[in-house]
């Protein structure tokens, strides 16, 4: 799979006037799915963008959405000291905003499988969080950290099971192509995984702790069942679940 981070190229070209417009069109054409198909090497072309409203308008203005298969909203990492990096409100806002400007089926809503420190910005995997703070309720989206160092003002912010399920359901209701995970290996494991001589043990303290399973529940409820893996069955799931290493 080839990812094309087109907006990074578009922005500096805007200052070039007509020459920049031509360069933008040429860049989109030569990084497009049509280009690879014409060379006999068809590829799924994707891009990622920061969903601030302006980026969506630029993508539409230059017709970039016509030349890619999927556009991933980086709605998992809002910046700012003391700001939760990916709230439910922010996710729903970006999903709706994107669907109003760009082809919804080509859009995916970015969701985080990691947490960020509210003051330092340091990150930690959801897999570590769910083990360190067990039992972690499905509606919990932050936990206190470093009380001695920050006087009780610091939290580790993340997306819990309920937020992930609600974001997925909202994206599907609004006709989006689905969700994009950053990144899938940071979920807890429901089943042991063996690679060669090494076995990675189950790390989910309970079945419903898995964020992947939360996405599956929302997808099935929306009638978007995914293919069942032939070698991995997720505990507590219905049809439509894939193993974490296949997503």
mmCIF file with all atom_site columns, N, CA and C in Angstrom, residues 30 81 173 176 181:
data_model
loop_
_atom_site.group_PDB
_atom_site.id
_atom_site.type_symbol
_atom_site.label_atom_id
_atom_site.label_alt_id
_atom_site.label_comp_id
_atom_site.label_asym_id
_atom_site.label_entity_id
_atom_site.label_seq_id
_atom_site.pdbx_PDB_ins_code
_atom_site.Cartn_x
_atom_site.Cartn_y
_atom_site.Cartn_z
_atom_site.occupancy
_atom_site.B_iso_or_equiv
_atom_site.pdbx_formal_charge
_atom_site.auth_seq_id
_atom_site.auth_comp_id
_atom_site.auth_asym_id
_atom_site.auth_atom_id
_atom_site.pdbx_PDB_model_num
ATOM 1  N N  . UNK A 1 30  ? 0.313   12.337 -10.762 1.00 0.00 ? 30  UNK A N  1
ATOM 2  C CA . UNK A 1 30  ? 1.396   11.358 -10.753 1.00 0.00 ? 30  UNK A CA 1
ATOM 3  C C  . UNK A 1 30  ? 1.505   10.601 -9.431  1.00 0.00 ? 30  UNK A C  1
ATOM 4  N N  . UNK A 1 81  ? -1.406  21.856 25.162  1.00 0.00 ? 81  UNK A N  1
ATOM 5  C CA . UNK A 1 81  ? -1.116  21.471 26.540  1.00 0.00 ? 81  UNK A CA 1
ATOM 6  C C  . UNK A 1 81  ? -2.407  21.470 27.356  1.00 0.00 ? 81  UNK A C  1
ATOM 7  N N  . UNK A 1 173 ? -22.775 5.736  10.562  1.00 0.00 ? 173 UNK A N  1
ATOM 8  C CA . UNK A 1 173 ? -24.094 6.353  10.357  1.00 0.00 ? 173 UNK A CA 1
ATOM 9  C C  . UNK A 1 173 ? -24.019 7.503  9.355   1.00 0.00 ? 173 UNK A C  1
ATOM 10 N N  . UNK A 1 176 ? -19.337 7.184  6.282   1.00 0.00 ? 176 UNK A N  1
ATOM 11 C CA . UNK A 1 176 ? -17.898 7.121  6.074   1.00 0.00 ? 176 UNK A CA 1
ATOM 12 C C  . UNK A 1 176 ? -17.470 5.695  5.736   1.00 0.00 ? 176 UNK A C  1
ATOM 13 N N  . UNK A 1 181 ? -7.049  3.258  12.459  1.00 0.00 ? 181 UNK A N  1
ATOM 14 C CA . UNK A 1 181 ? -6.487  3.086  13.801  1.00 0.00 ? 181 UNK A CA 1
ATOM 15 C C  . UNK A 1 181 ? -5.010  3.489  13.833  1.00 0.00 ? 181 UNK A C  1
#
